[in-house]
Amino acid sequence: ETGVTQTPRHLVMGMTNKKSLKCEQHLGHNAMYWYKQSAKKPLELMFVYNFKEQTENNSVPSRFSPECPNSSHLFLHLHTLQPEDSALYLCASSQSDPGTAYNYGYTFGSGTRLTVV
Amino acid sequence: QKEVEQNSGPLSVPEGAIASLNCTYSDRGSQSFFWYRQYSGKSPELIMFIYSNGDKEDGRFTAQLNKASQYVSLLIRDSQPSDSATYLCAVNTGRRALTFGSGTRLQVQP
């Protein structure tokens, strides 16, 4: 496996279900991210992890819960979602300079297309 | 004011022409700038990044940065139908995470 892999590629879930999205990076990067992409809207930052520490939570509803057990794996746990949460969820990783905010660009996974019914 | 603004397009150019994609940003402290290409139904892929004022060339792609005007552009020379995609501008505004524009859809007509 190379790059950033996301599973599943597609997910349909009811509003009362609990599911998890998985992301794994094989690039040795030190930062991982969750973004949401809805139709005709910019990519929305959800969560940032640097060296397994969550450094940003962009006012995301509590029905989304991230988990980063190590620097290579990132999960997004989903619970009681709403239909408006249907979107493409993208995981990304990057190598960031720990002493500054310098970012060397992301590598994205293929995304999970989520549909909430 | 949006942090990163792009014209949504579509921008339509004939095959072989130069496509010019533009992006403005609001935070003067922004340090690094990225262009991503996203094909329909796919995830974004990094094309180029630029940190310093001026031009940076990579093959058919040239990124241009003007920090005084808070403006970054991407030129695609000899455009091909395979370049048809949405181009996302992204800016590092001082946080470690990037802020993305909503993208410009480019259509290259054969």
PDB file of C-alpha atoms in Angstrom:
ATOM      1  CA  GLU A   1       0.000   0.000   0.000  1.00  0.00           C
ATOM      2  CA  THR A   2       1.241   3.447  -0.831  1.00  0.00           C
ATOM      3  CA  GLY A   3       0.060   6.977  -0.170  1.00  0.00           C
ATOM      4  CA  VAL A   4      -3.102   7.516   1.824  1.00  0.00           C
ATOM      5  CA  THR A   5      -5.817   4.878   1.854  1.00  0.00           C
ATOM      6  CA  GLN A   6      -9.378   5.416   3.023  1.00  0.00           C
ATOM      7  CA  THR A   7     -12.064   2.850   3.709  1.00  0.00           C
ATOM      8  CA  PRO A   8     -14.837   2.376   2.910  1.00  0.00           C
ATOM      9  CA  ARG A   9     -15.107   4.135  -0.457  1.00  0.00           C
ATOM     10  CA  HIS A  10     -18.886   4.380  -0.167  1.00  0.00           C
ATOM     11  CA  LEU A  11     -21.133   4.283   2.885  1.00  0.00           C
ATOM     12  CA  VAL A  12     -24.902   4.523   3.239  1.00  0.00           C
ATOM     13  CA  MET A  13     -26.146   4.816   6.777  1.00  0.00           C
ATOM     14  CA  GLY A  14     -29.355   5.581   8.598  1.00  0.00           C
ATOM     15  CA  MET A  15     -29.601   8.467  11.015  1.00  0.00           C
ATOM     16  CA  THR A  16     -29.524   6.154  14.029  1.00  0.00           C
ATOM     17  CA  ASN A  17     -26.516   4.107  12.906  1.00  0.00           C
ATOM     18  CA  LYS A  18     -22.951   4.213  14.204  1.00  0.00           C
ATOM     19  CA  LYS A  19     -20.156   3.775  11.708  1.00  0.00           C
ATOM     20  CA  SER A  20     -16.481   4.623  11.399  1.00  0.00           C
ATOM     21  CA  LEU A  21     -14.313   5.879   8.564  1.00  0.00           C
ATOM     22  CA  LYS A  22     -10.717   4.734   8.461  1.00  0.00           C
ATOM     23  CA  CYS A  23      -7.635   6.422   7.048  1.00  0.00           C
ATOM     24  CA  GLU A  24      -4.069   5.109   6.890  1.00  0.00           C
ATOM     25  CA  GLN A  25      -1.025   6.924   5.558  1.00  0.00           C
ATOM     26  CA  HIS A  26       2.142   5.170   4.407  1.00  0.00           C
ATOM     27  CA  LEU A  27       4.220   8.309   3.830  1.00  0.00           C
ATOM     28  CA  GLY A  28       5.802   8.857   7.239  1.00  0.00           C
ATOM     29  CA  HIS A  29       3.989  12.169   7.596  1.00  0.00           C
ATOM     30  CA  ASN A  30       3.451  13.776  10.991  1.00  0.00           C
ATOM     31  CA  ALA A  31       0.072  15.432  10.461  1.00  0.00           C
ATOM     32  CA  MET A  32      -3.320  14.086   9.438  1.00  0.00           C
ATOM     33  CA  TYR A  33      -6.578  15.820   8.624  1.00  0.00           C
ATOM     34  CA  TRP A  34     -10.266  15.253   8.034  1.00  0.00           C
ATOM     35  CA  TYR A  35     -12.023  17.462   5.484  1.00  0.00           C
ATOM     36  CA  LYS A  36     -15.641  17.499   4.340  1.00  0.00           C
ATOM     37  CA  GLN A  37     -16.465  18.286   0.719  1.00  0.00           C
ATOM     38  CA  SER A  38     -20.069  19.117  -0.120  1.00  0.00           C
ATOM     39  CA  ALA A  39     -21.352  19.996  -3.567  1.00  0.00           C
ATOM     40  CA  LYS A  40     -20.431  23.528  -4.679  1.00  0.00           C
ATOM     41  CA  LYS A  41     -18.743  24.343  -1.358  1.00  0.00           C
ATOM     42  CA  PRO A  42     -15.056  24.648  -0.493  1.00  0.00           C
ATOM     43  CA  LEU A  43     -13.337  21.873   1.347  1.00  0.00           C
ATOM     44  CA  GLU A  44     -14.219  22.324   5.019  1.00  0.00           C
ATOM     45  CA  LEU A  45     -11.586  21.520   7.598  1.00  0.00           C
ATOM     46  CA  MET A  46     -12.917  19.300  10.381  1.00  0.00           C
ATOM     47  CA  PHE A  47     -10.015  18.038  12.472  1.00  0.00           C
ATOM     48  CA  VAL A  48      -6.234  18.269  12.550  1.00  0.00           C
ATOM     49  CA  TYR A  49      -3.813  15.926  14.289  1.00  0.00           C
ATOM     50  CA  ASN A  50      -0.133  16.677  14.669  1.00  0.00           C
ATOM     51  CA  PHE A  51       2.027  13.924  16.145  1.00  0.00           C
ATOM     52  CA  LYS A  52      -1.217  12.211  17.283  1.00  0.00           C
ATOM     53  CA  GLU A  53      -2.351  15.313  19.196  1.00  0.00           C
ATOM     54  CA  GLN A  54      -5.538  16.995  18.087  1.00  0.00           C
ATOM     55  CA  THR A  55      -4.593  20.580  17.399  1.00  0.00           C
ATOM     56  CA  GLU A  56      -7.707  21.840  15.698  1.00  0.00           C
ATOM     57  CA  ASN A  57     -11.391  21.117  15.936  1.00  0.00           C
ATOM     58  CA  ASN A  58     -13.175  23.396  13.545  1.00  0.00           C
ATOM     59  CA  SER A  59     -16.482  23.686  15.461  1.00  0.00           C
ATOM     60  CA  VAL A  60     -17.561  20.277  14.274  1.00  0.00           C
ATOM     61  CA  PRO A  61     -20.773  18.833  15.788  1.00  0.00           C
ATOM     62  CA  SER A  62     -20.214  16.171  18.424  1.00  0.00           C
ATOM     63  CA  ARG A  63     -21.853  13.534  16.235  1.00  0.00           C
ATOM     64  CA  PHE A  64     -18.443  13.421  14.512  1.00  0.00           C
ATOM     65  CA  SER A  65     -15.707  12.023  16.760  1.00  0.00           C
ATOM     66  CA  PRO A  66     -12.111  11.665  15.576  1.00  0.00           C
ATOM     67  CA  GLU A  67      -9.534   9.222  16.866  1.00  0.00           C
ATOM     68  CA  CYS A  68      -5.819   9.079  16.099  1.00  0.00           C
ATOM     69  CA  PRO A  69      -4.204   6.070  17.799  1.00  0.00           C
ATOM     70  CA  ASN A  70      -0.829   6.652  16.112  1.00  0.00           C
ATOM     71  CA  SER A  71       0.716   8.894  13.473  1.00  0.00           C
ATOM     72  CA  SER A  72      -0.285   6.540  10.640  1.00  0.00           C
ATOM     73  CA  HIS A  73      -3.949   5.953  11.417  1.00  0.00           C
ATOM     74  CA  LEU A  74      -6.928   8.255  11.694  1.00  0.00           C
ATOM     75  CA  PHE A  75     -10.566   7.396  12.293  1.00  0.00           C
ATOM     76  CA  LEU A  76     -13.784   9.370  12.112  1.00  0.00           C
ATOM     77  CA  HIS A  77     -16.556   7.882  14.215  1.00  0.00           C
ATOM     78  CA  LEU A  78     -20.064   8.772  13.096  1.00  0.00           C
ATOM     79  CA  HIS A  79     -23.182   8.693  15.268  1.00  0.00           C
ATOM     80  CA  THR A  80     -26.767   9.922  14.716  1.00  0.00           C
ATOM     81  CA  LEU A  81     -25.914  11.843  11.581  1.00  0.00           C
ATOM     82  CA  GLN A  82     -28.278  14.107   9.677  1.00  0.00           C
ATOM     83  CA  PRO A  83     -29.053  14.030   5.946  1.00  0.00           C
ATOM     84  CA  GLU A  84     -27.092  17.278   5.509  1.00  0.00           C
ATOM     85  CA  ASP A  85     -23.985  15.390   6.610  1.00  0.00           C
ATOM     86  CA  SER A  86     -24.025  13.528   3.298  1.00  0.00           C
ATOM     87  CA  ALA A  87     -20.800  14.491   1.555  1.00  0.00           C
ATOM     88  CA  LEU A  88     -17.377  13.304   0.460  1.00  0.00           C
ATOM     89  CA  TYR A  89     -15.106  12.906   3.487  1.00  0.00           C
ATOM     90  CA  LEU A  90     -11.455  13.283   2.685  1.00  0.00           C
ATOM     91  CA  CYS A  91      -8.492  12.311   4.777  1.00  0.00           C
ATOM     92  CA  ALA A  92      -5.128  13.907   4.100  1.00  0.00           C
ATOM     93  CA  SER A  93      -1.640  13.767   5.517  1.00  0.00           C
ATOM     94  CA  SER A  94       1.295  16.123   5.348  1.00  0.00           C
ATOM     95  CA  GLN A  95       4.750  16.753   6.692  1.00  0.00           C
ATOM     96  CA  SER A  96       4.590  19.895   8.779  1.00  0.00           C
ATOM     97  CA  ASP A  97       7.455  21.731  10.413  1.00  0.00           C
ATOM     98  CA  PRO A  98       6.797  21.300  14.158  1.00  0.00           C
ATOM     99  CA  GLY A  99       8.399  24.623  14.978  1.00  0.00           C
ATOM    100  CA  THR A 100       6.380  26.739  12.575  1.00  0.00           C
ATOM    101  CA  ALA A 101       3.124  26.645  10.697  1.00  0.00           C
ATOM    102  CA  TYR A 102       4.964  25.702   7.498  1.00  0.00           C
ATOM    103  CA  ASN A 103       3.069  23.117   5.496  1.00  0.00           C
ATOM    104  CA  TYR A 104       4.543  21.202   2.590  1.00  0.00           C
ATOM    105  CA  GLY A 105       1.214  20.287   0.988  1.00  0.00           C
ATOM    106  CA  TYR A 106      -1.210  17.462   1.491  1.00  0.00           C
ATOM    107  CA  THR A 107      -1.598  14.019   0.060  1.00  0.00           C
ATOM    108  CA  PHE A 108      -5.257  13.094  -0.022  1.00  0.00           C
ATOM    109  CA  GLY A 109      -6.899   9.733   0.236  1.00  0.00           C
ATOM    110  CA  SER A 110      -9.554   8.696  -2.285  1.00  0.00           C
ATOM    111  CA  GLY A 111     -12.328   9.751   0.082  1.00  0.00           C
ATOM    112  CA  THR A 112     -15.452   8.146   1.487  1.00  0.00           C
ATOM    113  CA  ARG A 113     -18.723   9.085  -0.188  1.00  0.00           C
ATOM    114  CA  LEU A 114     -21.204   9.163   2.688  1.00  0.00           C
ATOM    115  CA  THR A 115     -24.963   9.153   2.218  1.00  0.00           C
ATOM    116  CA  VAL A 116     -27.212   9.565   5.259  1.00  0.00           C
ATOM    117  CA  VAL A 117     -30.765   8.363   4.750  1.00  0.00           C
TER     118      VAL A 117
ATOM    119  CA  GLN B   1     -15.066  38.040   3.096  1.00  0.00           C
ATOM    120  CA  LYS B   2     -14.022  34.544   2.045  1.00  0.00           C
ATOM    121  CA  GLU B   3     -10.490  33.630   3.019  1.00  0.00           C
ATOM    122  CA  VAL B   4      -9.661  32.175  -0.396  1.00  0.00           C
ATOM    123  CA  GLU B   5     -11.649  33.216  -3.460  1.00  0.00           C
ATOM    124  CA  GLN B   6     -11.796  31.677  -6.888  1.00  0.00           C
ATOM    125  CA  ASN B   7     -14.092  32.188  -9.837  1.00  0.00           C
ATOM    126  CA  SER B   8     -16.207  29.034 -10.047  1.00  0.00           C
ATOM    127  CA  GLY B   9     -16.207  29.034 -13.846  1.00  0.00           C
ATOM    128  CA  PRO B  10     -16.500  27.104 -15.986  1.00  0.00           C
ATOM    129  CA  LEU B  11     -13.470  28.481 -17.767  1.00  0.00           C
ATOM    130  CA  SER B  12     -13.547  27.193 -21.323  1.00  0.00           C
ATOM    131  CA  VAL B  13     -10.410  27.242 -23.496  1.00  0.00           C
ATOM    132  CA  PRO B  14      -9.605  25.560 -26.827  1.00  0.00           C
ATOM    133  CA  GLU B  15      -7.065  22.772 -26.959  1.00  0.00           C
ATOM    134  CA  GLY B  16      -3.532  24.152 -27.224  1.00  0.00           C
ATOM    135  CA  ALA B  17      -4.376  27.499 -25.618  1.00  0.00           C
ATOM    136  CA  ILE B  18      -3.143  28.910 -22.318  1.00  0.00           C
ATOM    137  CA  ALA B  19      -5.550  28.525 -19.396  1.00  0.00           C
ATOM    138  CA  SER B  20      -5.223  31.133 -16.659  1.00  0.00           C
ATOM    139  CA  LEU B  21      -6.688  30.384 -13.236  1.00  0.00           C
ATOM    140  CA  ASN B  22      -6.773  33.001 -10.529  1.00  0.00           C
ATOM    141  CA  CYS B  23      -7.059  33.049  -6.759  1.00  0.00           C
ATOM    142  CA  THR B  24      -7.093  35.816  -4.153  1.00  0.00           C
ATOM    143  CA  TYR B  25      -6.652  35.434  -0.424  1.00  0.00           C
ATOM    144  CA  SER B  26      -7.456  37.652   2.519  1.00  0.00           C
ATOM    145  CA  ASP B  27      -4.739  36.910   5.109  1.00  0.00           C
ATOM    146  CA  ARG B  28      -1.578  38.924   4.472  1.00  0.00           C
ATOM    147  CA  GLY B  29       0.326  36.578   6.764  1.00  0.00           C
ATOM    148  CA  SER B  30      -0.185  33.616   4.442  1.00  0.00           C
ATOM    149  CA  GLN B  31       3.069  31.836   3.801  1.00  0.00           C
ATOM    150  CA  SER B  32       2.567  29.071   1.275  1.00  0.00           C
ATOM    151  CA  PHE B  33       0.236  28.531  -1.644  1.00  0.00           C
ATOM    152  CA  PHE B  34      -0.862  25.397  -3.393  1.00  0.00           C
ATOM    153  CA  TRP B  35      -2.700  24.371  -6.530  1.00  0.00           C
ATOM    154  CA  TYR B  36      -4.623  21.102  -6.589  1.00  0.00           C
ATOM    155  CA  ARG B  37      -6.418  19.434  -9.476  1.00  0.00           C
ATOM    156  CA  GLN B  38      -9.584  17.452  -8.809  1.00  0.00           C
ATOM    157  CA  TYR B  39     -11.217  15.297 -11.441  1.00  0.00           C
ATOM    158  CA  SER B  40     -14.916  14.616 -11.043  1.00  0.00           C
ATOM    159  CA  GLY B  41     -15.504  11.948  -8.416  1.00  0.00           C
ATOM    160  CA  LYS B  42     -11.839  11.858  -7.420  1.00  0.00           C
ATOM    161  CA  SER B  43      -9.794  13.368  -4.621  1.00  0.00           C
ATOM    162  CA  PRO B  44      -7.574  16.434  -5.070  1.00  0.00           C
ATOM    163  CA  GLU B  45      -3.992  15.923  -6.226  1.00  0.00           C
ATOM    164  CA  LEU B  46      -1.194  18.423  -5.722  1.00  0.00           C
ATOM    165  CA  ILE B  47       0.065  20.120  -8.886  1.00  0.00           C
ATOM    166  CA  MET B  48       2.330  22.859  -7.577  1.00  0.00           C
ATOM    167  CA  PHE B  49       3.212  24.935  -4.573  1.00  0.00           C
ATOM    168  CA  ILE B  50       4.854  28.320  -4.332  1.00  0.00           C
ATOM    169  CA  TYR B  51       6.283  30.225  -1.376  1.00  0.00           C
ATOM    170  CA  SER B  52       8.050  33.250  -2.862  1.00  0.00           C
ATOM    171  CA  ASN B  53       6.892  36.146  -4.999  1.00  0.00           C
ATOM    172  CA  GLY B  54       7.342  35.623  -8.716  1.00  0.00           C
ATOM    173  CA  ASP B  55       6.933  32.684 -11.050  1.00  0.00           C
ATOM    174  CA  LYS B  56       7.573  29.008 -10.597  1.00  0.00           C
ATOM    175  CA  GLU B  57       7.488  26.709 -13.599  1.00  0.00           C
ATOM    176  CA  ASP B  58       6.998  22.949 -13.758  1.00  0.00           C
ATOM    177  CA  GLY B  59       6.464  21.525 -17.204  1.00  0.00           C
ATOM    178  CA  ARG B  60       3.336  23.053 -18.724  1.00  0.00           C
ATOM    179  CA  PHE B  61       2.342  24.628 -15.407  1.00  0.00           C
ATOM    180  CA  THR B  62       3.440  28.016 -14.063  1.00  0.00           C
ATOM    181  CA  ALA B  63       2.402  29.329 -10.658  1.00  0.00           C
ATOM    182  CA  GLN B  64       2.598  33.070 -10.077  1.00  0.00           C
ATOM    183  CA  LEU B  65       2.521  34.732  -6.668  1.00  0.00           C
ATOM    184  CA  ASN B  66       2.114  38.400  -5.813  1.00  0.00           C
ATOM    185  CA  LYS B  67       1.937  38.829  -2.048  1.00  0.00           C
ATOM    186  CA  ALA B  68       1.447  42.593  -2.228  1.00  0.00           C
ATOM    187  CA  SER B  69      -1.725  42.076  -4.241  1.00  0.00           C
ATOM    188  CA  GLN B  70      -2.630  38.858  -2.339  1.00  0.00           C
ATOM    189  CA  TYR B  71      -2.975  37.082  -5.619  1.00  0.00           C
ATOM    190  CA  VAL B  72      -1.841  33.695  -6.894  1.00  0.00           C
ATOM    191  CA  SER B  73      -2.440  32.259 -10.330  1.00  0.00           C
ATOM    192  CA  LEU B  74      -1.870  29.081 -12.292  1.00  0.00           C
ATOM    193  CA  LEU B  75      -1.107  29.089 -16.007  1.00  0.00           C
ATOM    194  CA  ILE B  76      -1.490  25.914 -18.030  1.00  0.00           C
ATOM    195  CA  ARG B  77       0.246  26.082 -21.392  1.00  0.00           C
ATOM    196  CA  ASP B  78      -0.772  23.936 -24.373  1.00  0.00           C
ATOM    197  CA  SER B  79      -3.990  22.928 -22.609  1.00  0.00           C
ATOM    198  CA  GLN B  80      -5.184  19.396 -23.258  1.00  0.00           C
ATOM    199  CA  PRO B  81      -8.660  17.864 -22.862  1.00  0.00           C
ATOM    200  CA  SER B  82      -7.162  15.774 -20.053  1.00  0.00           C
ATOM    201  CA  ASP B  83      -6.600  19.027 -18.126  1.00  0.00           C
ATOM    202  CA  SER B  84     -10.372  19.432 -17.811  1.00  0.00           C
ATOM    203  CA  ALA B  85     -10.974  19.331 -14.063  1.00  0.00           C
ATOM    204  CA  THR B  86     -11.632  21.571 -11.082  1.00  0.00           C
ATOM    205  CA  TYR B  87      -8.577  23.457  -9.858  1.00  0.00           C
ATOM    206  CA  LEU B  88      -8.398  24.253  -6.164  1.00  0.00           C
ATOM    207  CA  CYS B  89      -6.290  27.008  -4.691  1.00  0.00           C
ATOM    208  CA  ALA B  90      -5.145  26.433  -1.107  1.00  0.00           C
ATOM    209  CA  VAL B  91      -3.394  28.748   1.294  1.00  0.00           C
ATOM    210  CA  ASN B  92      -1.505  28.207   4.516  1.00  0.00           C
ATOM    211  CA  THR B  93      -2.807  31.046   6.663  1.00  0.00           C
ATOM    212  CA  GLY B  94      -0.477  30.432   9.575  1.00  0.00           C
ATOM    213  CA  ARG B  95      -2.201  27.396  10.997  1.00  0.00           C
ATOM    214  CA  ARG B  96      -0.883  24.041   9.977  1.00  0.00           C
ATOM    215  CA  ALA B  97      -4.074  23.291   8.050  1.00  0.00           C
ATOM    216  CA  LEU B  98      -4.721  24.647   4.579  1.00  0.00           C
ATOM    217  CA  THR B  99      -7.696  26.786   3.639  1.00  0.00           C
ATOM    218  CA  PHE B 100      -9.159  25.932   0.261  1.00  0.00           C
ATOM    219  CA  GLY B 101     -11.051  27.964  -2.285  1.00  0.00           C
ATOM    220  CA  SER B 102     -14.183  26.534  -3.833  1.00  0.00           C
ATOM    221  CA  GLY B 103     -12.357  25.800  -7.087  1.00  0.00           C
ATOM    222  CA  THR B 104     -12.507  26.794 -10.743  1.00  0.00           C
ATOM    223  CA  ARG B 105     -13.861  24.315 -13.249  1.00  0.00           C
ATOM    224  CA  LEU B 106     -11.746  24.215 -16.406  1.00  0.00           C
ATOM    225  CA  GLN B 107     -13.042  22.812 -19.673  1.00  0.00           C
ATOM    226  CA  VAL B 108     -10.583  22.288 -22.530  1.00  0.00           C
ATOM    227  CA  GLN B 109     -12.419  21.963 -25.835  1.00  0.00           C
ATOM    228  CA  PRO B 110     -10.883  19.566 -28.405  1.00  0.00           C
TER     229      PRO B 110
END
